[in-house]
């Protein structure tokens, strides 16, 4: 249960609150009162959150910005352009997805099928890593074309800009061991320090 202070410095009377953050240049954190932090069906109250306190007296809350799929709403998702856009906007953390090509090479790509991001109906696992890097990403992006990157090269570039990487292992076709091995090999080859990465997956077996 979170207790919070509003801009008037009045405590939230021990009630449970959920936190929302509207998008926009003038965004303010919005506290939504409910039976628990996950219950946001109650009465909403917009205010400036000064601090929050948990069971272990957590310090003042700090909002962290993470470029999901490499700022995918601004540049082609999971691309080198995403790294450069993220770094140029002083965002220190970036998230990406690792999938596996037919030859066991890790590439930075979210979906099982190529269609959504390339227009190609084939699957990632049906092509080699080299073949995938020749396929351009479809986007509103008007700058030089972006292509599916090898994971080791993409991660190395993120490290060069000092970004903290959130790496999600995508397990397609239930090939857990293959997906994990490819991701770990790419991390080793990239030179990224273990302190600069957090690995996640929707597959418990992969974790």
XYZ file of N, CA, C and O in Angstrom:
828
model
N 0.852 -1.191 0.000
C 0.000 0.000 0.000
C 0.879 1.228 0.000
O 1.808 1.334 0.789
N 0.589 2.160 -0.885
C 1.364 3.383 -0.964
C 0.613 4.507 -0.275
O -0.586 4.664 -0.437
N 1.326 5.300 0.512
C 0.738 6.538 1.021
C 1.453 7.665 0.318
O 2.641 7.587 0.055
N 0.735 8.728 -0.030
C 1.342 9.786 -0.829
C 0.997 11.145 -0.259
O 0.039 11.302 0.489
N 1.787 12.140 -0.640
C 1.532 13.515 -0.245
C 1.165 14.326 -1.468
O 1.783 14.216 -2.509
N 0.158 15.161 -1.341
C -0.257 16.007 -2.449
C 0.534 17.299 -2.431
O 1.378 17.533 -1.571
N 0.244 18.184 -3.406
C 0.953 19.464 -3.475
C 0.684 20.341 -2.268
O 1.400 21.290 -2.005
N -0.368 20.035 -1.516
C -0.673 20.817 -0.316
C 0.003 20.237 0.919
O -0.227 20.686 2.022
N 0.856 19.193 0.693
C 1.605 18.542 1.763
C 0.719 17.812 2.754
O 1.129 17.516 3.870
N -0.531 17.530 2.378
C -1.424 16.781 3.251
C -1.297 15.298 2.930
O -1.312 14.918 1.768
N -1.169 14.432 3.945
C -1.049 13.001 3.688
C -2.330 12.442 3.101
O -3.396 13.044 3.214
N -2.207 11.258 2.500
C -3.358 10.639 1.837
C -4.175 9.792 2.796
O -4.907 8.909 2.391
N -4.056 10.030 4.106
C -4.872 9.390 5.132
C -4.772 7.871 5.126
O -5.706 7.172 5.492
N -3.636 7.347 4.686
C -3.419 5.907 4.728
C -4.193 5.138 3.687
O -4.185 3.916 3.677
N -4.925 5.819 2.807
C -5.690 5.129 1.774
C -4.754 4.573 0.712
O -3.627 5.008 0.561
N -5.252 3.595 -0.007
C -4.463 3.010 -1.086
C -4.649 3.826 -2.354
O -5.739 4.275 -2.658
N -3.572 3.997 -3.066
C -3.621 4.807 -4.275
C -2.886 4.096 -5.402
O -1.878 3.447 -5.200
N -3.378 4.257 -6.631
C -2.628 3.849 -7.815
C -2.061 5.105 -8.442
O -2.527 6.213 -8.161
N -1.043 4.983 -9.274
C -0.412 6.159 -9.880
C -0.506 6.079 -11.391
O -0.180 5.071 -11.993
N -0.985 7.150 -12.015
C -1.002 7.259 -13.461
C -0.156 8.450 -13.875
O -0.078 9.432 -13.154
N 0.433 8.372 -15.060
C 1.199 9.512 -15.561
C 0.738 9.832 -16.980
O 1.123 9.151 -17.921
N -0.107 10.837 -17.175
C -0.560 11.215 -18.510
C 0.625 11.669 -19.355
O 1.602 12.207 -18.838
N 0.536 11.441 -20.666
C 1.615 11.842 -21.569
C 1.414 13.290 -21.976
O 0.314 13.713 -22.274
N 2.500 14.052 -22.050
C 2.410 15.436 -22.481
C 3.445 16.283 -21.800
O 3.966 15.928 -20.748
N 3.756 17.433 -22.393
C 4.801 18.286 -21.840
C 4.434 18.832 -20.472
O 5.292 19.151 -19.667
N 3.125 18.946 -20.197
C 2.678 19.470 -18.905
C 2.083 18.360 -18.047
O 1.220 18.599 -17.220
N 2.555 17.132 -18.276
C 1.981 15.984 -17.566
C 2.198 16.099 -16.063
O 3.228 16.541 -15.591
N 1.180 15.704 -15.295
C 1.263 15.648 -13.851
C 0.901 14.232 -13.430
O 0.040 13.600 -14.025
N 1.564 13.742 -12.411
C 1.192 12.433 -11.891
C -0.227 12.499 -11.352
O -0.612 13.470 -10.716
N -1.006 11.478 -11.606
C -2.384 11.439 -11.141
C -2.552 10.282 -10.175
O -2.261 9.139 -10.494
N -2.991 10.592 -8.969
C -3.280 9.558 -7.982
C -4.731 9.130 -8.145
O -5.632 9.964 -8.231
N -4.954 7.826 -8.178
C -6.296 7.297 -8.336
C -6.620 6.436 -7.134
O -5.985 5.416 -6.890
N -7.612 6.861 -6.361
C -7.922 6.198 -5.114
C -8.699 4.907 -5.358
O -9.605 4.852 -6.165
N -8.302 3.834 -4.641
C -8.979 2.557 -4.788
C -8.718 1.686 -3.581
O -8.086 2.087 -2.611
N -9.175 0.433 -3.647
C -9.005 -0.484 -2.528
C -7.576 -0.972 -2.395
O -7.139 -1.390 -1.342
N -6.842 -0.940 -3.487
C -5.439 -1.357 -3.481
C -4.724 -0.597 -4.578
O -5.369 0.011 -5.442
N -3.385 -0.605 -4.586
C -2.665 0.120 -5.633
C -3.034 -0.321 -7.035
O -2.917 0.449 -7.981
N -3.496 -1.559 -7.209
C -3.862 -2.044 -8.536
C -5.312 -1.768 -8.881
O -5.752 -1.963 -9.995
N -6.077 -1.304 -7.901
C -7.485 -1.009 -8.106
C -7.637 0.475 -8.388
O -7.523 1.301 -7.499
N -7.866 0.818 -9.646
C -7.970 2.230 -10.019
C -9.376 2.572 -10.486
O -9.585 3.404 -11.341
N -10.375 1.887 -9.895
C -11.760 2.149 -10.257
C -12.407 3.197 -9.357
O -13.571 3.540 -9.527
N -11.629 3.677 -8.399
C -12.206 4.606 -7.437
C -12.144 6.048 -7.893
O -12.050 6.358 -9.070
N -12.138 6.933 -6.940
C -12.161 8.361 -7.226
C -10.775 8.864 -7.594
O -9.801 8.602 -6.901
N -10.657 9.574 -8.684
C -9.364 10.094 -9.122
C -9.082 11.454 -8.522
O -9.969 12.254 -8.282
N -7.814 11.746 -8.276
C -7.416 13.037 -7.733
C -6.082 13.421 -8.343
O -5.084 12.730 -8.161
N -6.046 14.490 -9.105
C -4.824 14.910 -9.775
C -4.026 15.830 -8.874
O -4.563 16.795 -8.332
N -2.756 15.530 -8.677
C -1.929 16.356 -7.798
C -0.458 16.131 -8.112
O -0.100 15.241 -8.864
N 0.392 16.936 -7.555
C 1.827 16.753 -7.678
C 2.294 15.820 -6.569
O 2.101 16.105 -5.400
N 2.893 14.702 -6.951
C 3.351 13.748 -5.952
C 4.728 14.154 -5.445
O 5.674 14.225 -6.203
N 4.827 14.422 -4.160
C 6.100 14.822 -3.583
C 6.919 13.616 -3.169
O 8.134 13.602 -3.294
N 6.267 12.613 -2.626
C 7.001 11.438 -2.175
C 6.030 10.297 -1.961
O 4.828 10.483 -1.961
N 6.572 9.095 -1.821
C 5.729 7.979 -1.427
C 6.480 7.125 -0.423
O 7.701 7.112 -0.386
N 5.751 6.443 0.406
C 6.365 5.626 1.450
C 5.761 4.242 1.424
O 4.554 4.095 1.433
N 6.606 3.206 1.362
C 6.149 1.834 1.370
C 6.436 1.173 2.698
O 6.762 1.829 3.686
N 6.354 -0.132 2.710
C 6.549 -0.894 3.942
C 7.917 -0.641 4.537
O 8.090 -0.530 5.735
N 8.923 -0.531 3.664
C 10.299 -0.359 4.139
C 10.773 1.083 4.047
O 11.961 1.347 3.916
N 9.839 2.019 4.094
C 10.168 3.444 4.045
C 11.052 3.754 2.837
O 12.204 4.173 2.965
N 10.508 3.537 1.651
C 11.248 3.789 0.418
C 11.578 5.267 0.295
O 10.856 6.119 0.799
N 12.670 5.619 -0.386
C 13.038 7.028 -0.554
C 12.097 7.718 -1.530
O 11.180 7.111 -2.080
N 12.335 8.998 -1.754
C 11.522 9.769 -2.681
C 11.509 9.093 -4.040
O 12.540 8.643 -4.531
N 10.341 8.994 -4.660
C 10.191 8.293 -5.934
C 10.930 9.022 -7.044
O 10.916 10.243 -7.115
N 11.578 8.274 -7.899
C 12.263 8.818 -9.067
C 11.691 8.150 -10.305
O 11.702 6.934 -10.421
N 11.181 8.930 -11.213
C 10.638 8.368 -12.451
C 11.769 8.068 -13.416
O 12.633 8.910 -13.676
N 11.793 6.858 -13.964
C 12.805 6.461 -14.920
C 12.185 6.393 -16.310
O 11.086 5.878 -16.486
N 12.897 6.896 -17.294
C 12.431 6.885 -18.666
C 13.172 5.795 -19.435
O 14.396 5.746 -19.425
N 12.418 4.917 -20.072
C 12.991 3.812 -20.840
C 12.423 3.877 -22.254
O 11.208 3.911 -22.445
N 13.296 3.916 -23.239
C 12.868 3.979 -24.635
C 12.424 2.593 -25.092
O 13.246 1.741 -25.412
N 11.119 2.364 -25.107
C 10.561 1.053 -25.449
C 10.784 0.734 -26.920
O 10.434 1.517 -27.798
N 11.391 -0.407 -27.168
C 11.773 -0.809 -28.530
C 12.567 0.288 -29.227
O 12.501 0.473 -30.439
N 13.334 1.018 -28.431
C 14.190 2.059 -29.000
C 13.425 3.242 -29.537
O 13.602 3.641 -30.696
N 12.545 3.832 -28.715
C 11.761 5.016 -29.128
C 10.963 4.726 -30.391
O 10.983 5.480 -31.367
N 10.204 3.624 -30.362
C 9.534 3.126 -31.562
C 8.455 4.045 -32.124
O 8.060 3.898 -33.273
N 7.960 4.998 -31.325
C 6.950 5.912 -31.858
C 7.575 7.083 -32.599
O 6.866 7.923 -33.147
N 8.904 7.137 -32.610
C 9.601 8.225 -33.289
C 10.467 7.740 -34.448
O 10.645 8.457 -35.436
N 11.012 6.563 -34.329
C 11.893 5.977 -35.354
C 11.523 4.501 -35.521
O 10.778 3.961 -34.707
N 12.038 3.831 -36.556
C 11.736 2.401 -36.700
C 12.115 1.622 -35.435
O 13.194 1.807 -34.892
N 11.221 0.786 -34.966
C 11.463 0.081 -33.710
C 12.641 -0.870 -33.819
O 12.914 -1.459 -34.864
N 13.360 -1.008 -32.717
C 14.495 -1.923 -32.620
C 15.531 -1.682 -33.722
O 16.054 -2.613 -34.337
N 15.826 -0.430 -33.961
C 16.788 -0.070 -35.015
C 17.967 0.707 -34.427
O 17.927 1.159 -33.282
N 19.003 0.880 -35.236
C 20.138 1.709 -34.820
C 19.684 3.159 -34.643
O 20.174 3.870 -33.763
N 18.734 3.587 -35.471
C 18.217 4.951 -35.349
C 17.586 5.162 -33.980
O 17.641 6.261 -33.424
N 17.016 4.102 -33.427
C 16.426 4.199 -32.099
C 17.453 4.492 -31.024
O 17.192 5.248 -30.082
N 18.610 3.878 -31.144
C 19.696 4.138 -30.194
C 20.105 5.598 -30.269
O 20.234 6.287 -29.239
N 20.307 6.087 -31.474
C 20.782 7.456 -31.656
C 19.737 8.477 -31.201
O 20.067 9.488 -30.575
N 18.455 8.196 -31.494
C 17.387 9.095 -31.058
C 17.314 9.119 -29.538
O 17.198 10.178 -28.918
N 17.368 7.951 -28.924
C 17.283 7.846 -27.466
C 18.414 8.623 -26.797
O 18.181 9.421 -25.877
N 19.633 8.398 -27.244
C 20.792 9.076 -26.653
C 20.736 10.588 -26.868
O 21.086 11.363 -25.974
N 20.267 11.006 -28.034
C 20.231 12.436 -28.338
C 19.200 13.186 -27.500
O 19.275 14.409 -27.366
N 18.251 12.452 -26.928
C 17.236 13.069 -26.079
C 17.511 12.817 -24.588
O 16.613 12.930 -23.753
N 18.762 12.502 -24.284
C 19.221 12.326 -22.905
C 18.432 11.259 -22.134
O 18.288 11.335 -20.912
N 17.893 10.283 -22.847
C 17.255 9.138 -22.208
C 18.336 8.092 -21.980
O 19.066 7.741 -22.908
N 18.461 7.600 -20.762
C 19.599 6.766 -20.394
C 19.344 5.266 -20.489
O 20.276 4.474 -20.331
N 18.081 4.870 -20.722
C 17.757 3.447 -20.766
C 16.974 3.127 -22.033
O 16.157 3.929 -22.487
N 17.236 1.939 -22.570
C 16.591 1.545 -23.817
C 16.197 0.076 -23.737
O 16.905 -0.730 -23.138
N 15.050 -0.258 -24.318
C 14.567 -1.637 -24.308
C 14.586 -2.193 -25.723
O 14.347 -1.460 -26.699
N 14.900 -3.486 -25.848
C 14.931 -4.125 -27.156
C 14.456 -5.570 -27.036
O 14.314 -6.102 -25.930
N 14.220 -6.201 -28.185
C 13.764 -7.584 -28.232
C 14.745 -8.412 -29.047
O 15.184 -7.985 -30.122
N 15.079 -9.595 -28.546
C 16.027 -10.472 -29.244
C 15.312 -11.713 -29.742
O 14.681 -12.445 -28.969
N 15.382 -11.939 -31.047
C 14.842 -13.142 -31.675
C 15.998 -13.900 -32.328
O 17.110 -13.375 -32.451
N 15.728 -15.119 -32.777
C 16.800 -15.973 -33.304
C 16.553 -16.339 -34.760
O 15.455 -16.783 -35.133
N 17.595 -16.179 -35.581
C 17.541 -16.537 -36.997
C 17.730 -18.043 -37.162
O 18.031 -18.763 -36.208
N 17.596 -18.511 -38.385
C 17.680 -19.948 -38.650
C 19.055 -20.528 -38.342
O 19.177 -21.721 -38.028
N 20.095 -19.710 -38.417
C 21.453 -20.191 -38.156
C 21.881 -19.977 -36.704
O 23.048 -20.127 -36.363
N 20.930 -19.625 -35.823
C 21.235 -19.449 -34.408
C 21.761 -18.075 -34.050
O 22.130 -17.835 -32.900
N 21.763 -17.152 -35.014
C 22.232 -15.792 -34.763
C 21.124 -14.962 -34.131
O 19.962 -15.017 -34.565
N 21.458 -14.195 -33.119
C 20.485 -13.323 -32.472
C 20.342 -12.021 -33.246
O 21.338 -11.411 -33.647
N 19.101 -11.619 -33.472
C 18.811 -10.347 -34.130
C 17.877 -9.542 -33.235
O 17.207 -10.090 -32.356
N 17.850 -8.231 -33.456
C 16.960 -7.362 -32.697
C 15.656 -7.223 -33.482
O 15.560 -6.494 -34.461
N 14.649 -7.983 -33.041
C 13.355 -7.979 -33.723
C 12.315 -8.514 -32.757
O 12.559 -9.476 -32.035
N 11.134 -7.924 -32.768
C 10.106 -8.267 -31.790
C 9.241 -9.461 -32.175
O 9.018 -10.369 -31.375
N 8.752 -9.475 -33.405
C 7.733 -10.439 -33.793
C 8.313 -11.767 -34.286
O 9.468 -11.848 -34.706
N 7.466 -12.764 -34.293
C 7.819 -14.055 -34.886
C 7.848 -13.942 -36.410
O 8.726 -14.505 -37.069
N 6.893 -13.198 -36.941
C 6.783 -12.996 -38.385
C 7.319 -11.615 -38.767
O 7.200 -10.660 -37.998
N 7.864 -11.509 -39.958
C 8.458 -10.251 -40.417
C 7.431 -9.249 -40.951
O 7.744 -8.079 -41.136
N 6.211 -9.699 -41.184
C 5.251 -8.912 -41.964
C 4.998 -7.506 -41.416
O 5.020 -6.523 -42.157
N 4.715 -7.383 -40.125
C 4.324 -6.081 -39.567
C 5.375 -5.011 -39.784
O 5.045 -3.865 -40.107
N 6.627 -5.355 -39.612
C 7.691 -4.350 -39.673
C 8.440 -4.303 -41.001
O 9.223 -3.388 -41.235
N 8.184 -5.272 -41.872
C 8.918 -5.282 -43.145
C 8.031 -5.522 -44.358
O 8.451 -5.252 -45.487
N 6.829 -6.057 -44.159
C 5.978 -6.413 -45.286
C 6.293 -7.792 -45.844
O 5.587 -8.293 -46.722
N 7.310 -8.439 -45.315
C 7.729 -9.774 -45.765
C 6.937 -10.824 -44.978
O 6.911 -10.784 -43.751
N 6.296 -11.790 -45.658
C 5.458 -12.765 -44.955
C 6.231 -13.882 -44.266
O 5.643 -14.675 -43.526
N 7.524 -13.947 -44.449
C 8.308 -15.040 -43.864
C 8.538 -14.813 -42.373
O 8.315 -13.736 -41.843
N 8.994 -15.870 -41.697
C 9.280 -15.797 -40.266
C 10.757 -15.486 -40.043
O 11.605 -15.736 -40.920
N 11.060 -14.967 -38.867
C 12.454 -14.676 -38.516
C 13.287 -15.953 -38.555
O 14.412 -15.967 -39.062
N 12.725 -17.035 -38.055
C 13.469 -18.288 -37.938
C 13.684 -19.006 -39.263
O 14.373 -20.019 -39.318
N 13.110 -18.477 -40.351
C 13.283 -19.118 -41.659
C 14.462 -18.548 -42.437
O 14.810 -19.055 -43.501
N 15.073 -17.484 -41.914
C 16.175 -16.818 -42.602
C 17.408 -16.755 -41.719
O 17.321 -16.787 -40.491
N 18.579 -16.656 -42.344
C 19.825 -16.532 -41.587
C 19.970 -15.105 -41.066
O 19.279 -14.187 -41.529
N 20.889 -14.927 -40.151
C 21.135 -13.594 -39.625
C 21.529 -12.618 -40.715
O 21.050 -11.475 -40.754
N 22.396 -13.047 -41.619
C 22.835 -12.162 -42.713
C 21.665 -11.789 -43.611
O 21.527 -10.616 -44.015
N 20.818 -12.762 -43.933
C 19.655 -12.480 -44.787
C 18.722 -11.472 -44.120
O 18.175 -10.577 -44.786
N 18.544 -11.590 -42.828
C 17.665 -10.659 -42.107
C 18.211 -9.235 -42.118
O 17.444 -8.268 -42.203
N 19.521 -9.094 -42.051
C 20.107 -7.747 -42.027
C 19.975 -7.028 -43.369
O 20.262 -5.826 -43.453
N 19.532 -7.725 -44.399
C 19.343 -7.109 -45.716
C 17.907 -6.622 -45.912
O 17.579 -6.032 -46.946
N 17.060 -6.843 -44.914
C 15.642 -6.484 -45.034
C 15.374 -5.138 -44.352
O 15.608 -4.982 -43.152
N 14.876 -4.156 -45.107
C 14.607 -2.838 -44.511
C 13.351 -2.849 -43.649
O 12.402 -3.597 -43.898
N 13.360 -2.009 -42.625
C 12.212 -1.857 -41.739
C 11.249 -0.821 -42.309
O 11.669 0.237 -42.787
N 9.953 -1.133 -42.268
C 8.928 -0.224 -42.766
C 8.569 0.768 -41.663
O 8.321 0.380 -40.526
N 8.542 2.060 -42.013
C 8.252 3.082 -41.005
C 7.931 4.406 -41.673
O 8.183 4.588 -42.870
N 7.376 5.344 -40.886
C 7.166 6.709 -41.355
C 8.487 7.466 -41.422
O 8.550 8.574 -41.920
N 9.540 6.869 -40.882
C 10.871 7.467 -40.827
C 11.336 7.849 -42.219
O 11.338 7.039 -43.136
N 11.746 9.105 -42.421
C 12.124 9.579 -43.752
C 13.636 9.656 -43.947
O 14.102 9.981 -45.033
N 14.381 9.359 -42.897
C 15.846 9.393 -42.983
C 16.333 8.118 -43.684
O 15.529 7.307 -44.142
N 17.658 7.902 -43.762
C 18.171 6.693 -44.422
C 17.503 5.432 -43.884
O 17.217 5.320 -42.694
N 17.259 4.478 -44.776
C 16.561 3.247 -44.420
C 17.260 2.524 -43.279
O 18.486 2.512 -43.186
N 16.455 1.927 -42.417
C 16.957 1.134 -41.308
C 16.693 -0.346 -41.605
O 15.668 -0.695 -42.184
N 17.634 -1.197 -41.199
C 17.529 -2.624 -41.463
C 17.537 -3.401 -40.155
O 17.949 -2.888 -39.111
N 17.060 -4.643 -40.202
C 17.079 -5.489 -39.015
C 18.525 -5.665 -38.560
O 19.365 -6.125 -39.322
N 18.864 -5.299 -37.333
C 20.258 -5.388 -36.883
C 20.585 -6.712 -36.197
O 19.717 -7.343 -35.581
N 21.840 -7.130 -36.322
C 22.324 -8.236 -35.501
C 22.356 -7.763 -34.061
O 22.710 -6.613 -33.775
N 22.002 -8.641 -33.138
C 21.925 -8.249 -31.732
C 23.271 -7.772 -31.196
O 23.349 -6.777 -30.478
N 24.346 -8.483 -31.536
C 25.657 -8.105 -30.998
C 26.050 -6.704 -31.437
O 26.636 -5.929 -30.654
N 25.707 -6.322 -32.673
C 26.055 -4.991 -33.179
C 25.180 -3.917 -32.549
O 25.658 -2.832 -32.201
N 23.891 -4.222 -32.401
C 22.967 -3.249 -31.806
C 23.331 -2.994 -30.350
O 23.374 -1.839 -29.898
N 23.592 -4.053 -29.603
C 23.947 -3.909 -28.188
C 25.269 -3.168 -28.037
O 25.425 -2.330 -27.141
N 26.219 -3.473 -28.907
C 27.517 -2.783 -28.865
C 27.339 -1.283 -29.087
O 27.982 -0.454 -28.440
N 26.451 -0.919 -30.014
C 26.200 0.498 -30.283
C 25.529 1.167 -29.082
O 25.865 2.303 -28.726
N 24.604 0.467 -28.455
C 23.957 1.015 -27.260
C 24.976 1.239 -26.151
O 24.940 2.248 -25.438
N 25.909 0.296 -26.014
C 26.965 0.428 -25.003
C 27.869 1.612 -25.311
O 28.333 2.305 -24.401
N 28.112 1.843 -26.578
C 28.979 2.966 -26.986
C 28.388 4.297 -26.548
O 29.125 5.253 -26.248
N 27.076 4.365 -26.474
C 26.399 5.588 -26.040
C 26.115 5.582 -24.537
O 25.471 6.491 -24.020
N 26.593 4.559 -23.853
C 26.430 4.507 -22.408
C 25.016 4.227 -21.945
O 24.641 4.594 -20.822
N 24.215 3.561 -22.766
C 22.827 3.286 -22.411
C 22.711 2.008 -21.585
O 23.449 1.050 -21.801
N 21.778 2.016 -20.655
C 21.438 0.803 -19.920
C 20.423 0.051 -20.767
O 19.418 0.611 -21.205
N 20.671 -1.232 -21.008
C 19.850 -2.004 -21.943
C 18.900 -2.947 -21.206
O 19.323 -3.747 -20.364
N 17.619 -2.845 -21.533
C 16.618 -3.808 -21.079
C 16.398 -4.768 -22.244
O 15.821 -4.385 -23.268
N 16.882 -5.982 -22.102
C 16.870 -6.945 -23.197
C 15.831 -8.027 -22.946
O 15.925 -8.766 -21.967
N 14.837 -8.094 -23.819
C 13.799 -9.115 -23.681
C 14.057 -10.256 -24.666
O 14.156 -10.036 -25.875
N 14.167 -11.456 -24.155
C 14.371 -12.639 -24.996
C 13.018 -13.121 -25.496
O 12.145 -13.482 -24.707
N 12.835 -13.125 -26.805
C 11.605 -13.616 -27.407
C 11.771 -15.104 -27.720
O 12.719 -15.507 -28.399
N 10.873 -15.907 -27.207
C 10.924 -17.350 -27.441
C 9.831 -17.717 -28.443
O 8.659 -17.821 -28.088
N 10.216 -17.878 -29.704
C 9.275 -18.270 -30.749
C 9.371 -19.781 -30.967
O 10.455 -20.357 -30.901
N 8.263 -20.415 -31.237
C 8.234 -21.863 -31.507
C 8.755 -22.679 -30.336
O 9.249 -23.798 -30.519
N 8.684 -22.130 -29.118
C 9.089 -22.846 -27.909
C 10.562 -23.282 -27.913
O 10.927 -24.240 -27.242
N 11.409 -22.575 -28.643
C 12.830 -22.919 -28.720
C 13.595 -22.160 -27.638
O 14.400 -21.276 -27.910
N 13.340 -22.533 -26.402
C 13.859 -21.777 -25.261
C 15.381 -21.789 -25.205
O 16.025 -20.738 -25.144
N 15.981 -22.976 -25.215
C 17.431 -23.078 -25.075
C 18.156 -22.355 -26.212
O 19.141 -21.655 -25.985
N 17.633 -22.497 -27.398
C 18.228 -21.848 -28.563
C 18.157 -20.326 -28.436
O 19.118 -19.612 -28.757
N 17.030 -19.823 -27.965
C 16.852 -18.385 -27.811
C 17.791 -17.815 -26.755
O 18.411 -16.764 -26.940
N 17.910 -18.511 -25.635
C 18.779 -18.053 -24.550
C 20.241 -18.075 -24.968
O 20.990 -17.121 -24.718
N 20.679 -19.152 -25.605
C 22.066 -19.261 -26.040
C 22.429 -18.147 -27.017
O 23.509 -17.561 -26.934
N 21.527 -17.863 -27.940
C 21.784 -16.810 -28.923
C 21.893 -15.441 -28.257
O 22.778 -14.642 -28.582
N 20.997 -15.174 -27.307
C 21.011 -13.887 -26.612
C 22.283 -13.717 -25.788
O 22.914 -12.648 -25.805
N 22.683 -14.757 -25.063
C 23.882 -14.678 -24.231
C 25.136 -14.532 -25.084
O 26.068 -13.805 -24.723
N 25.171 -15.225 -26.215
C 26.327 -15.096 -27.114
C 26.440 -13.674 -27.651
O 27.537 -13.112 -27.725
N 25.299 -13.083 -28.014
C 25.306 -11.703 -28.496
C 25.781 -10.737 -27.419
O 26.556 -9.808 -27.691
N 25.347 -10.956 -26.186
C 25.796 -10.107 -25.084
C 27.293 -10.225 -24.878
O 27.994 -9.224 -24.686
N 27.814 -11.443 -24.919
C 29.255 -11.661 -24.750
C 30.045 -10.958 -25.840
O 31.066 -10.308 -25.582
N 29.582 -11.072 -27.078
C 30.301 -10.492 -28.207
C 30.183 -8.973 -28.259
O 31.031 -8.306 -28.847
N 29.143 -8.427 -27.638
C 28.934 -6.979 -27.685
C 29.885 -6.217 -26.772
O 30.154 -5.035 -26.987
N 30.367 -6.886 -25.729
C 31.233 -6.208 -24.773
C 30.478 -5.427 -23.715
O 31.080 -4.742 -22.887
N 29.153 -5.518 -23.709
C 28.350 -4.820 -22.710
C 28.595 -5.420 -21.325
O 28.605 -6.638 -21.164
N 28.790 -4.568 -20.334
C 29.016 -5.031 -18.975
C 27.712 -5.553 -18.365
O 26.625 -5.078 -18.700
N 27.828 -6.520 -17.466
C 26.630 -7.080 -16.824
C 25.881 -6.027 -16.025
O 24.670 -6.132 -15.823
N 26.574 -4.996 -15.580
C 25.938 -3.920 -14.820
C 25.144 -2.967 -15.716
O 24.457 -2.075 -15.218
N 25.233 -3.164 -17.027
C 24.554 -2.285 -17.976
C 23.347 -2.944 -18.630
O 22.776 -2.401 -19.571
N 22.951 -4.120 -18.141
C 21.860 -4.831 -18.807
C 20.935 -5.503 -17.805
O 21.368 -5.931 -16.729
N 19.663 -5.555 -18.160
C 18.678 -6.331 -17.407
C 17.949 -7.212 -18.418
O 17.414 -6.716 -19.410
N 17.970 -8.511 -18.176
C 17.366 -9.473 -19.104
C 15.984 -9.877 -18.609
O 15.792 -10.144 -17.426
N 15.038 -9.938 -19.530
C 13.682 -10.352 -19.184
C 13.132 -11.249 -20.282
O 13.690 -11.342 -21.377
N 12.020 -11.907 -19.991
C 11.348 -12.744 -20.979
C 9.972 -13.110 -20.456
O 9.763 -13.191 -19.236
N 9.023 -13.333 -21.367
C 7.726 -13.848 -20.964
C 7.794 -15.342 -20.730
O 6.829 -15.946 -20.257
N 8.936 -15.941 -21.065
C 9.143 -17.374 -20.833
C 9.879 -17.565 -19.520
O 11.029 -17.172 -19.372
N 9.225 -18.188 -18.553
C 9.854 -18.462 -17.267
C 11.048 -19.392 -17.460
O 12.064 -19.258 -16.766
N 10.942 -20.339 -18.378
C 12.049 -21.266 -18.637
C 13.280 -20.523 -19.155
O 14.409 -20.875 -18.825
N 13.066 -19.497 -19.943
C 14.195 -18.710 -20.467
C 14.896 -17.967 -19.343
O 16.132 -17.902 -19.300
N 14.135 -17.425 -18.392
C 14.721 -16.719 -17.261
C 15.482 -17.688 -16.376
O 16.587 -17.413 -15.929
